[in-house]
Short mmCIF file of N, CA and C in Angstrom, two decimals:
data_model
loop_
_atom_site.label_atom_id
_atom_site.label_comp_id
_atom_site.label_asym_id
_atom_site.label_seq_id
_atom_site.Cartn_x
_atom_site.Cartn_y
_atom_site.Cartn_z
N UNK A 1 20.78 -5.61 -19.17
CA UNK A 1 19.49 -6.30 -18.99
C UNK A 1 18.58 -5.45 -18.02
N UNK A 2 18.58 -4.13 -18.30
CA UNK A 2 17.75 -3.25 -17.44
C UNK A 2 16.29 -3.57 -17.66
N UNK A 3 15.92 -4.00 -18.88
CA UNK A 3 14.50 -4.29 -19.13
C UNK A 3 13.94 -5.35 -18.20
N UNK A 4 14.77 -6.38 -17.98
CA UNK A 4 14.33 -7.47 -17.02
C UNK A 4 14.06 -6.86 -15.67
N UNK A 5 14.98 -6.00 -15.20
CA UNK A 5 14.83 -5.39 -13.90
C UNK A 5 13.56 -4.57 -13.76
N UNK A 6 13.31 -3.78 -14.80
CA UNK A 6 12.08 -2.97 -14.85
C UNK A 6 10.85 -3.84 -14.81
N UNK A 7 10.84 -4.92 -15.58
CA UNK A 7 9.66 -5.82 -15.64
C UNK A 7 9.45 -6.43 -14.26
N UNK A 8 10.56 -6.84 -13.61
CA UNK A 8 10.45 -7.45 -12.23
C UNK A 8 9.81 -6.46 -11.26
N UNK A 9 10.24 -5.15 -11.35
CA UNK A 9 9.64 -4.18 -10.44
C UNK A 9 8.21 -3.95 -10.76
N UNK A 10 7.83 -3.90 -12.00
CA UNK A 10 6.42 -3.71 -12.41
C UNK A 10 5.57 -4.85 -11.85
N UNK A 11 6.07 -6.10 -12.02
CA UNK A 11 5.37 -7.30 -11.52
C UNK A 11 5.18 -7.21 -10.04
N UNK A 12 6.20 -6.79 -9.32
CA UNK A 12 6.14 -6.67 -7.85
C UNK A 12 5.00 -5.64 -7.49
N UNK A 13 5.01 -4.51 -8.16
CA UNK A 13 4.06 -3.43 -7.87
C UNK A 13 2.64 -3.97 -8.13
N UNK A 14 2.45 -4.62 -9.26
CA UNK A 14 1.10 -5.15 -9.60
C UNK A 14 0.69 -6.23 -8.54
N UNK A 15 1.63 -7.07 -8.15
CA UNK A 15 1.32 -8.09 -7.18
C UNK A 15 0.85 -7.46 -5.87
N UNK A 16 1.61 -6.42 -5.41
CA UNK A 16 1.30 -5.73 -4.14
C UNK A 16 -0.07 -5.03 -4.27
N UNK A 17 -0.31 -4.42 -5.46
CA UNK A 17 -1.58 -3.78 -5.66
C UNK A 17 -2.76 -4.70 -5.60
N UNK A 18 -2.50 -5.89 -6.18
CA UNK A 18 -3.58 -6.92 -6.13
C UNK A 18 -3.88 -7.38 -4.72
N UNK A 19 -2.76 -7.49 -3.93
CA UNK A 19 -2.92 -7.88 -2.51
C UNK A 19 -3.75 -6.81 -1.81
N UNK A 20 -3.42 -5.52 -2.06
CA UNK A 20 -4.12 -4.45 -1.40
C UNK A 20 -5.56 -4.47 -1.80
N UNK A 21 -5.93 -4.69 -3.04
CA UNK A 21 -7.32 -4.71 -3.49
C UNK A 21 -8.02 -5.90 -2.79
N UNK A 22 -7.35 -7.02 -2.68
CA UNK A 22 -7.97 -8.19 -2.01
C UNK A 22 -8.31 -7.87 -0.56
N UNK A 23 -7.37 -7.19 0.07
CA UNK A 23 -7.56 -6.75 1.50
C UNK A 23 -8.80 -5.93 1.57
N UNK A 24 -8.87 -4.92 0.75
CA UNK A 24 -9.99 -3.98 0.79
C UNK A 24 -11.32 -4.74 0.60
N UNK A 25 -11.38 -5.62 -0.41
CA UNK A 25 -12.61 -6.37 -0.70
C UNK A 25 -12.92 -7.28 0.49
N UNK A 26 -11.91 -7.93 1.06
CA UNK A 26 -12.19 -8.80 2.24
C UNK A 26 -12.81 -8.03 3.36
N UNK A 27 -12.27 -6.80 3.56
CA UNK A 27 -12.78 -5.99 4.66
C UNK A 27 -14.14 -5.46 4.29
#
């Protein structure tokens, strides 16, 4: 089930990226 692991990592990266963008916009 390597696919699930990869999807989980991609979701985490996207979530972190979204948080970073939110921080930049807030600032």
